[in-house]
């Protein structure tokens, strides 16, 4: 009699090329049973590209035969067929994809992305981050992983990139792949190619949240993103001042275009007030006030939270010590409550709206 557990564990060594998860985790195996030395199961190949189906089939068969010599393996390949509802085949293992955008540069998108992502990690979620700023990648420095190189894994003859883990967060950035000063040579189609690689050619594990730190404004990178992956929603970052809000509205409107249609999950106001290190009770509203709330009112979304301006954030950004990880930091609680509010807004969005569709620009 064949041990079913042995069959399962051998199938766990075979990778689904679509999600990069093993066949069991990817839920592609059904009707598994054994009779004498025969093993029977169904393999769902709906989302596996035609040329790879045979390879997956062979790998599954070999894996079982190697663990259980003498086993006769009977695999029935099934496919949902052309009339089945379209499944999400891009990053099916990622529950929520959140883009962080702004109108103006330098308002703190990357700082907010990293610290919010780590606040989510601290709450027990599995989180990844894509540094989509290909001109000025800052995530490697902020996470203190500059100089590290992602490992490469071969999956069915294709080279896949394994994101680098830092503080429990899975990260990928062009800064981990080429020298940051060389990133400026990337142009139009190359930029799109890199964004697509970050999504399709990385071995992302199962994630609750994948945060995408965008460059400022609206450009090729934003457009490529919404054409490559179904973005759950956008978080806008702004400072409290009028000019930042005006620019943020323009950037926000791109996501709301009827053919793009990515919901705004909320606004994060950064640098809301300055707290001097030697006088932590003081608050100086250097950039004015009210911008975040105003932006939220404009599109009936919510202010997810405000982050004060403190020297330690800038220093921690430069030295790879995210402040949300520092006990007693003035901004630990800000990012923790922003993460809580973000979770609530994502849940609401998922209950009220249908999943985002990948944008087809030719429409
Ligand atoms: N709340 C804050 N307090 C102090 N410094 C901050 C704060 N937020 C961001 N900074 C600093 O401001 C600078 C710009 O921040 P960051 O790189 O996060 O902005 P960005 O919007 O991602 O910029 P870019 O548009 O270039 O991508 C960094 O040096 C960062 O450390
Ligand atoms: Mg940035």
Coordinates of N, CA, C and O in Angstrom, one line a residue, residues 45-196:
X45 N -4.3 22.2 -15.2 CA -3.3 22.9 -16.0 C -3.9 24.1 -16.7 O -3.3 24.7 -17.6
X46 N -5.1 24.6 -16.2 CA -5.7 25.7 -16.9 C -4.8 26.9 -17.1 O -4.8 27.4 -18.2
X47 N -4.0 27.2 -16.0 CA -3.2 28.4 -16.1 C -1.8 28.2 -16.4 O -0.9 29.0 -16.3
X48 N -1.5 26.9 -16.8 CA -0.1 26.6 -17.2 C 0.0 26.7 -18.7 O -0.7 26.0 -19.4
X49 N 1.0 27.5 -19.2 CA 1.2 27.7 -20.6 C 1.4 26.3 -21.3 O 2.0 25.4 -20.8
X50 N 0.9 26.2 -22.5 CA 0.8 24.9 -23.3 C 2.2 24.2 -23.3 O 2.2 23.0 -23.0
X51 N 3.3 24.9 -23.6 CA 4.6 24.3 -23.7 C 5.1 23.7 -22.4 O 6.0 22.9 -22.3
X52 N 4.6 24.3 -21.3 CA 5.1 23.8 -20.0 C 4.3 22.7 -19.4 O 4.7 22.0 -18.5
X53 N 3.1 22.4 -19.9 CA 2.2 21.4 -19.3 C 2.9 20.0 -19.3 O 2.8 19.4 -18.2
X54 N 3.5 19.7 -20.4 CA 4.1 18.4 -20.4 C 5.3 18.3 -19.4 O 5.5 17.3 -18.8
X55 N 6.0 19.4 -19.3 CA 7.1 19.4 -18.3 C 6.6 19.3 -16.9 O 7.2 18.6 -16.1
X56 N 5.5 19.9 -16.5 CA 5.0 19.8 -15.2 C 4.5 18.4 -15.0 O 4.8 17.8 -13.9
X57 N 3.8 17.8 -16.0 CA 3.3 16.5 -15.9 C 4.5 15.5 -15.6 O 4.4 14.7 -14.7
X58 N 5.6 15.7 -16.4 CA 6.7 14.8 -16.3 C 7.4 14.9 -14.9 O 7.7 14.0 -14.3
X59 N 7.5 16.2 -14.5 CA 8.1 16.4 -13.2 C 7.3 15.8 -12.0 O 7.9 15.2 -11.1
X60 N 6.0 15.9 -12.1 CA 5.2 15.3 -11.1 C 5.4 13.8 -11.1 O 5.5 13.2 -10.0
X61 N 5.4 13.2 -12.2 CA 5.5 11.8 -12.4 C 6.9 11.3 -11.8 O 6.9 10.4 -11.0
X62 N 7.9 12.0 -12.2 CA 9.3 11.6 -11.8 C 9.4 11.8 -10.3 O 10.0 10.9 -9.6
X63 N 8.9 12.9 -9.8 CA 9.0 13.1 -8.3 C 8.4 12.0 -7.5 O 9.0 11.5 -6.5
X64 N 7.2 11.5 -7.9 CA 6.6 10.4 -7.2 C 7.4 9.1 -7.4 O 7.6 8.4 -6.4
X65 N 7.8 8.8 -8.6 CA 8.5 7.6 -8.8 C 9.8 7.5 -8.1 O 10.3 6.4 -7.7
X66 N 10.4 8.7 -8.0 CA 11.7 8.7 -7.2 C 11.5 8.4 -5.8 O 12.4 7.8 -5.1
X67 N 10.4 8.9 -5.2 CA 10.2 8.7 -3.8 C 9.6 7.3 -3.5 O 9.9 6.7 -2.5
X68 N 8.8 6.9 -4.5 CA 8.1 5.6 -4.3 C 8.4 4.7 -5.4 O 7.7 4.6 -6.4
X69 N 9.6 4.0 -5.4 CA 10.0 3.1 -6.5 C 8.9 2.1 -6.8 O 8.3 1.6 -5.8
X70 N 8.6 1.9 -8.0 CA 7.6 0.9 -8.4 C 6.2 1.4 -8.5 O 5.3 0.7 -8.9
X71 N 6.0 2.7 -8.1 CA 4.6 3.3 -8.2 C 4.2 3.5 -9.7 O 5.1 3.8 -10.5
X72 N 3.0 3.2 -10.0 CA 2.4 3.5 -11.3 C 1.7 4.8 -11.2 O 0.7 4.9 -10.4
X73 N 2.1 5.8 -11.9 CA 1.4 7.1 -11.7 C 0.5 7.4 -12.8 O 0.9 7.4 -14.0
X74 N -0.8 7.7 -12.5 CA -1.8 8.0 -13.5 C -2.3 9.5 -13.3 O -3.0 9.7 -12.3
X75 N -1.9 10.4 -14.2 CA -2.3 11.8 -14.0 C -3.3 12.2 -15.1 O -3.0 11.9 -16.3
X76 N -4.4 12.7 -14.6 CA -5.4 13.2 -15.6 C -5.2 14.7 -15.6 O -5.5 15.4 -14.6
X77 N -4.8 15.3 -16.8 CA -4.6 16.7 -16.8 C -6.0 17.3 -17.2 O -6.6 16.9 -18.2
X78 N -6.4 18.3 -16.3 CA -7.7 18.9 -16.7 C -7.5 20.4 -16.8 O -6.6 21.0 -16.2
X79 N -8.4 20.9 -17.6 CA -8.3 22.4 -17.9 C -9.7 22.9 -17.9 O -10.6 22.3 -18.4
X80 N -9.9 24.1 -17.3 CA -11.2 24.7 -17.2 C -11.9 25.0 -18.5 O -13.1 25.2 -18.6
X81 N -11.1 25.1 -19.5 CA -11.6 25.3 -20.9 C -11.9 26.8 -21.1 O -11.9 27.6 -20.2
X82 N -12.2 27.1 -22.4 CA -12.2 28.5 -22.8 C -13.4 29.3 -22.2 O -13.4 30.5 -22.1
X83 N -14.5 28.6 -21.8 CA -15.7 29.3 -21.3 C -15.7 29.5 -19.8 O -16.6 30.1 -19.2
X84 N -14.6 29.0 -19.1 CA -14.6 29.2 -17.6 C -14.3 30.7 -17.3 O -13.7 31.4 -18.1
X85 N -14.8 31.1 -16.1 CA -14.5 32.5 -15.8 C -13.0 32.8 -15.7 O -12.3 31.9 -15.2
X86 N -12.6 33.9 -16.2 CA -11.1 34.2 -16.2 C -10.6 34.2 -14.8 O -11.1 34.9 -13.9
X87 N -9.6 33.4 -14.5 CA -9.0 33.4 -13.2 C -7.8 34.4 -13.2 O -7.3 34.8 -14.3
X88 N -7.4 34.8 -12.0 CA -6.3 35.7 -12.0 C -5.0 34.9 -12.1 O -4.7 34.2 -11.2
X89 N -4.4 35.1 -13.2 CA -3.2 34.2 -13.4 C -1.9 35.0 -13.1 O -0.8 34.5 -13.1
X90 N -2.0 36.3 -12.8 CA -0.8 37.1 -12.4 C -0.8 37.1 -10.9 O -1.7 37.6 -10.3
X91 N 0.3 36.7 -10.3 CA 0.4 36.6 -8.9 C -0.8 36.1 -8.1 O -1.3 36.8 -7.2
X92 N -1.3 34.9 -8.5 CA -2.5 34.4 -7.8 C -2.2 34.2 -6.3 O -3.1 34.1 -5.5
X93 N -0.9 34.1 -5.9 CA -0.6 33.8 -4.5 C -0.5 35.1 -3.7 O -0.2 35.0 -2.5
X94 N -0.8 36.2 -4.3 CA -0.7 37.5 -3.6 C -2.1 38.0 -3.4 O -2.9 38.2 -4.3
X95 N -2.5 38.2 -2.1 CA -3.9 38.6 -1.8 C -4.2 40.0 -2.2 O -5.2 40.3 -2.8
X96 N -3.3 41.0 -1.9 CA -3.6 42.4 -2.1 C -2.3 43.1 -2.7 O -1.3 42.9 -2.1
X97 N -2.5 43.8 -3.7 CA -1.4 44.6 -4.3 C -1.7 46.1 -4.2 O -2.7 46.6 -4.7
X98 N -0.9 46.7 -3.4 CA -1.1 48.1 -3.1 C 0.0 49.0 -3.7 O 1.1 48.9 -3.3
X99 N -0.4 50.0 -4.5 CA 0.5 50.9 -5.1 C 0.6 52.2 -4.3 O -0.5 52.6 -3.8
X100 N 1.8 52.7 -4.0 CA 1.9 53.9 -3.2 C 2.4 55.0 -4.2 O 3.5 54.9 -4.8
X101 N 1.6 56.0 -4.4 CA 1.8 57.0 -5.4 C 1.8 58.4 -4.8 O 1.4 58.7 -3.7
X102 N 2.3 59.4 -5.6 CA 2.3 60.8 -5.2 C 2.3 61.6 -6.5 O 2.7 61.1 -7.5
X103 N 2.0 62.9 -6.3 CA 2.2 63.8 -7.4 C 3.6 64.3 -7.4 O 4.4 64.1 -8.4
X104 N 4.0 64.9 -6.4 CA 5.3 65.5 -6.2 C 6.3 64.5 -5.8 O 6.0 63.5 -5.1
X105 N 7.6 64.7 -6.2 CA 8.7 63.8 -5.7 C 9.1 64.3 -4.3 O 8.8 65.4 -3.8
X106 N 9.7 63.4 -3.6 CA 10.3 63.7 -2.3 C 9.3 63.9 -1.1 O 9.7 64.4 -0.1
X107 N 8.0 63.5 -1.3 CA 7.1 63.7 -0.2 C 7.1 62.6 0.8 O 6.5 62.6 1.8
X108 N 7.9 61.5 0.5 CA 8.1 60.4 1.4 C 7.4 59.1 1.1 O 7.2 58.3 2.0
X109 N 7.1 58.9 -0.2 CA 6.5 57.6 -0.6 C 7.3 56.4 -0.1 O 6.8 55.5 0.4
X110 N 8.6 56.5 -0.4 CA 9.4 55.3 -0.1 C 9.5 55.1 1.4 O 9.4 53.9 1.9
X111 N 9.7 56.2 2.1 CA 9.7 56.1 3.6 C 8.5 55.5 4.1 O 8.5 54.6 5.0
X112 N 7.3 56.0 3.6 CA 6.0 55.5 4.1 C 5.8 54.1 3.6 O 5.3 53.3 4.4
X113 N 6.2 53.7 2.4 CA 6.0 52.4 1.9 C 6.8 51.4 2.8 O 6.2 50.4 3.2
X114 N 8.0 51.7 3.1 CA 8.9 50.7 3.8 C 8.3 50.6 5.3 O 8.2 49.5 5.8
X115 N 8.0 51.7 5.9 CA 7.6 51.7 7.3 C 6.2 51.0 7.5 O 6.0 50.3 8.4
X116 N 5.3 51.3 6.5 CA 4.0 50.7 6.6 C 4.1 49.2 6.3 O 3.5 48.4 7.0
X117 N 4.9 48.9 5.3 CA 5.1 47.4 5.1 C 5.6 46.7 6.3 O 5.2 45.6 6.7
X118 N 6.6 47.3 7.0 CA 7.2 46.7 8.2 C 6.2 46.7 9.3 O 6.2 45.7 10.1
X119 N 5.3 47.7 9.4 CA 4.3 47.7 10.4 C 3.3 46.5 10.2 O 2.9 45.8 11.1
X120 N 3.1 46.2 8.9 CA 2.2 45.0 8.6 C 2.9 43.7 9.0 O 2.3 42.8 9.5
X121 N 4.2 43.7 8.7 CA 5.0 42.5 9.1 C 4.9 42.3 10.6 O 4.7 41.2 11.1
X122 N 5.1 43.4 11.3 CA 5.0 43.3 12.8 C 3.7 42.8 13.3 O 3.6 42.2 14.4
X123 N 2.6 43.0 12.5 CA 1.3 42.5 12.9 C 1.1 41.1 12.4 O 0.0 40.6 12.6
X124 N 2.1 40.5 11.9 CA 2.0 39.1 11.5 C 1.6 38.8 10.1 O 1.4 37.6 9.7
X125 N 1.5 39.8 9.2 CA 1.2 39.5 7.8 C 2.4 39.2 7.0 O 3.6 39.6 7.4
X126 N 2.2 38.5 5.9 CA 3.3 38.3 5.0 C 3.3 39.4 3.9 O 2.3 39.6 3.3
X127 N 4.4 40.0 3.8 CA 4.5 41.3 3.0 C 5.7 41.3 2.1 O 6.8 40.9 2.5
X128 N 5.5 41.8 0.9 CA 6.5 42.0 -0.1 C 6.5 43.5 -0.5 O 5.5 44.2 -0.3
X129 N 7.7 44.0 -1.0 CA 7.7 45.3 -1.5 C 8.5 45.4 -2.8 O 9.5 44.7 -3.0
X130 N 7.9 46.0 -3.8 CA 8.6 46.2 -5.1 C 9.0 47.7 -5.2 O 8.1 48.6 -5.0
X131 N 10.2 48.0 -5.4 CA 10.7 49.3 -5.6 C 10.6 49.6 -7.1 O 11.4 49.2 -7.9
X132 N 9.5 50.3 -7.4 CA 9.2 50.5 -8.9 C 9.8 51.8 -9.3 O 9.6 52.3 -10.4
X133 N 10.6 52.5 -8.5 CA 11.3 53.7 -8.9 C 12.6 53.3 -9.5 O 13.6 53.0 -8.8
X134 N 12.6 53.1 -10.8 CA 13.7 52.6 -11.5 C 14.8 53.7 -11.8 O 15.9 53.4 -12.1
X135 N 14.4 54.9 -11.6 CA 15.4 56.0 -11.8 C 16.2 56.3 -10.5 O 17.4 56.6 -10.5
X136 N 15.5 56.2 -9.4 CA 16.1 56.5 -8.1 C 15.7 55.5 -7.0 O 15.0 55.8 -6.1
X137 N 16.2 54.2 -7.2 CA 15.8 53.2 -6.2 C 16.3 53.5 -4.8 O 17.5 53.7 -4.7
X138 N 15.4 53.6 -3.9 CA 15.9 54.0 -2.5 C 15.7 52.9 -1.5 O 16.2 52.9 -0.4
X139 N 14.9 51.9 -1.9 CA 14.5 50.8 -0.9 C 15.7 50.0 -0.4 O 15.8 49.8 0.8
X140 N 16.7 49.7 -1.3 CA 17.9 48.9 -0.8 C 18.6 49.7 0.4 O 18.9 49.1 1.4
X141 N 18.7 51.0 0.2 CA 19.4 51.8 1.3 C 18.5 51.8 2.5 O 19.0 51.6 3.7
X142 N 17.2 52.0 2.3 CA 16.3 52.1 3.5 C 16.2 50.8 4.3 O 15.9 50.8 5.5
X143 N 16.4 49.7 3.6 CA 16.4 48.4 4.2 C 17.7 47.8 4.6 O 17.9 46.7 5.0
X144 N 18.7 48.6 4.3 CA 20.1 48.2 4.5 C 20.5 46.9 3.8 O 21.2 46.0 4.4
X145 N 20.1 46.8 2.6 CA 20.5 45.6 1.8 C 21.2 46.0 0.5 O 21.2 45.3 -0.5
X146 N 21.7 47.3 0.4 CA 22.4 47.7 -0.8 C 23.6 46.8 -0.9 O 24.3 46.5 0.1
X147 N 23.9 46.4 -2.1 CA 25.1 45.5 -2.3 C 24.7 44.1 -2.3 O 25.4 43.2 -2.8
X148 N 23.5 43.8 -1.8 CA 23.1 42.4 -1.8 C 22.5 42.1 -3.2 O 22.0 43.0 -3.9
X149 N 22.7 40.8 -3.7 CA 22.2 40.4 -5.0 C 21.2 39.3 -4.8 O 21.4 38.4 -4.1
X150 N 20.0 39.5 -5.5 CA 19.0 38.4 -5.3 C 19.5 37.1 -5.9 O 20.2 37.1 -6.9
X151 N 19.1 36.0 -5.3 CA 19.5 34.7 -5.9 C 18.6 34.4 -7.1 O 17.5 34.9 -7.2
X152 N 19.1 33.6 -7.9 CA 18.4 33.2 -9.1 C 18.0 31.7 -9.0 O 18.8 30.9 -8.6
X153 N 16.8 31.4 -9.4 CA 16.3 30.0 -9.3 C 15.9 29.6 -10.7 O 15.2 30.4 -11.4
X154 N 16.2 28.4 -11.2 CA 15.8 28.0 -12.5 C 14.5 27.3 -12.4 O 14.4 26.3 -11.6
X155 N 13.4 27.7 -13.0 CA 12.1 27.0 -13.0 C 11.8 26.7 -14.4 O 11.5 27.6 -15.2
X156 N 11.7 25.4 -14.7 CA 11.4 24.9 -16.1 C 12.3 25.7 -17.1 O 11.7 26.2 -18.1
X157 N 13.5 25.8 -16.9 CA 14.4 26.4 -17.9 C 14.4 27.9 -17.9 O 15.2 28.6 -18.7
X158 N 13.6 28.6 -17.1 CA 13.5 30.0 -17.0 C 14.2 30.5 -15.8 O 14.0 29.9 -14.7
X159 N 15.0 31.6 -15.8 CA 15.6 32.1 -14.6 C 14.7 33.0 -13.9 O 14.2 34.0 -14.5
X160 N 14.4 32.7 -12.6 CA 13.5 33.5 -11.8 C 14.3 34.2 -10.7 O 15.3 33.6 -10.2
X161 N 13.9 35.4 -10.3 CA 14.6 36.1 -9.3 C 14.0 35.9 -7.9 O 12.7 36.0 -7.8
X162 N 14.8 35.6 -6.9 CA 14.2 35.4 -5.6 C 14.4 36.8 -4.8 O 15.5 37.2 -4.7
X163 N 13.3 37.4 -4.4 CA 13.4 38.6 -3.6 C 14.3 38.5 -2.4 O 14.4 37.4 -1.9
X164 N 14.9 39.6 -2.0 CA 15.8 39.6 -0.9 C 15.0 39.9 0.4 O 14.1 40.7 0.4
X165 N 15.3 39.1 1.4 CA 14.5 39.3 2.7 C 15.2 40.2 3.6 O 16.4 40.1 3.9
X166 N 14.5 41.2 4.2 CA 15.1 42.1 5.1 C 14.0 42.4 6.2 O 12.9 42.8 5.9
X167 N 14.3 42.2 7.4 CA 13.4 42.4 8.6 C 12.1 41.7 8.3 O 11.0 42.2 8.7
X168 N 12.1 40.5 7.7 CA 10.9 39.8 7.5 C 10.1 40.2 6.3 O 9.0 39.7 6.0
X169 N 10.6 41.2 5.5 CA 9.9 41.8 4.4 C 10.7 41.3 3.1 O 11.9 41.3 3.1
X170 N 9.9 40.9 2.1 CA 10.5 40.4 0.8 C 10.6 41.6 -0.1 O 9.6 42.2 -0.4
X171 N 11.8 41.9 -0.6 CA 12.0 43.1 -1.4 C 12.7 42.9 -2.7 O 13.6 42.0 -2.8
X172 N 12.3 43.6 -3.7 CA 13.1 43.6 -5.0 C 13.2 45.1 -5.5 O 12.3 45.9 -5.3
X173 N 14.3 45.4 -6.0 CA 14.6 46.7 -6.5 C 15.6 46.7 -7.6 O 16.5 45.8 -7.6
X174 N 15.6 47.6 -8.6 CA 16.6 47.6 -9.6 C 18.0 47.9 -9.0 O 19.0 47.4 -9.5
X175 N 18.0 48.5 -7.8 CA 19.2 48.8 -7.1 C 19.9 47.5 -6.6 O 21.1 47.5 -6.2
X176 N 19.1 46.4 -6.6 CA 19.7 45.1 -6.1 C 20.3 44.4 -7.3 O 20.9 43.3 -7.2
X177 N 20.0 44.9 -8.5 CA 20.3 44.1 -9.7 C 21.4 44.8 -10.5 O 22.3 44.1 -11.0
X178 N 21.3 46.1 -10.7 CA 22.4 46.8 -11.3 C 22.9 48.0 -10.4 O 22.2 48.3 -9.5
X179 N 24.1 48.5 -10.7 CA 24.6 49.6 -9.9 C 23.6 50.7 -10.0 O 23.1 51.1 -11.1
X180 N 23.2 51.3 -8.9 CA 22.2 52.4 -8.9 C 22.5 53.5 -9.9 O 21.6 53.9 -10.6
X181 N 23.7 53.8 -10.0 CA 24.0 55.0 -11.0 C 23.8 54.6 -12.4 O 23.7 55.4 -13.3
X182 N 23.7 53.2 -12.7 CA 23.5 52.8 -14.1 C 22.0 52.8 -14.4 O 21.6 52.7 -15.5
X183 N 21.2 52.9 -13.3 CA 19.7 52.8 -13.6 C 19.2 53.9 -14.5 O 18.2 53.7 -15.2
X184 N 19.9 55.0 -14.5 CA 19.4 56.2 -15.3 C 19.4 55.9 -16.8 O 18.7 56.6 -17.6
X185 N 20.2 54.9 -17.2 CA 20.2 54.6 -18.7 C 19.0 53.8 -19.2 O 18.7 53.7 -20.3
X186 N 18.1 53.4 -18.2 CA 16.9 52.7 -18.7 C 15.9 53.6 -19.3 O 15.7 54.7 -18.7
X187 N 15.4 53.3 -20.4 CA 14.4 54.1 -21.1 C 13.1 53.3 -21.4 O 13.2 52.1 -21.5
X188 N 12.1 54.1 -21.8 CA 10.8 53.5 -22.2 C 10.6 52.0 -22.1 O 10.2 51.5 -21.0
X189 N 10.8 51.3 -23.2 CA 10.5 49.9 -23.2 C 11.3 49.1 -22.2 O 10.8 48.1 -21.6
X190 N 12.5 49.5 -21.9 CA 13.3 48.8 -20.9 C 12.7 48.9 -19.5 O 12.7 48.0 -18.7
X191 N 12.2 50.1 -19.3 CA 11.5 50.4 -18.0 C 10.4 49.4 -17.8 O 10.2 48.7 -16.7
X192 N 9.5 49.3 -18.8 CA 8.4 48.5 -18.7 C 8.8 47.0 -18.5 O 8.2 46.3 -17.7
X193 N 9.9 46.6 -19.2 CA 10.4 45.3 -19.1 C 10.8 44.9 -17.7 O 10.5 43.8 -17.2
X194 N 11.4 45.9 -17.0 CA 11.9 45.6 -15.7 C 10.7 45.5 -14.7 O 10.7 44.5 -13.9
X195 N 9.7 46.3 -14.9 CA 8.5 46.2 -14.0 C 7.9 44.9 -14.2 O 7.5 44.2 -13.2
X196 N 7.7 44.5 -15.5 CA 7.1 43.2 -15.7 C 7.9 42.1 -15.1 O 7.3 41.1 -14.6

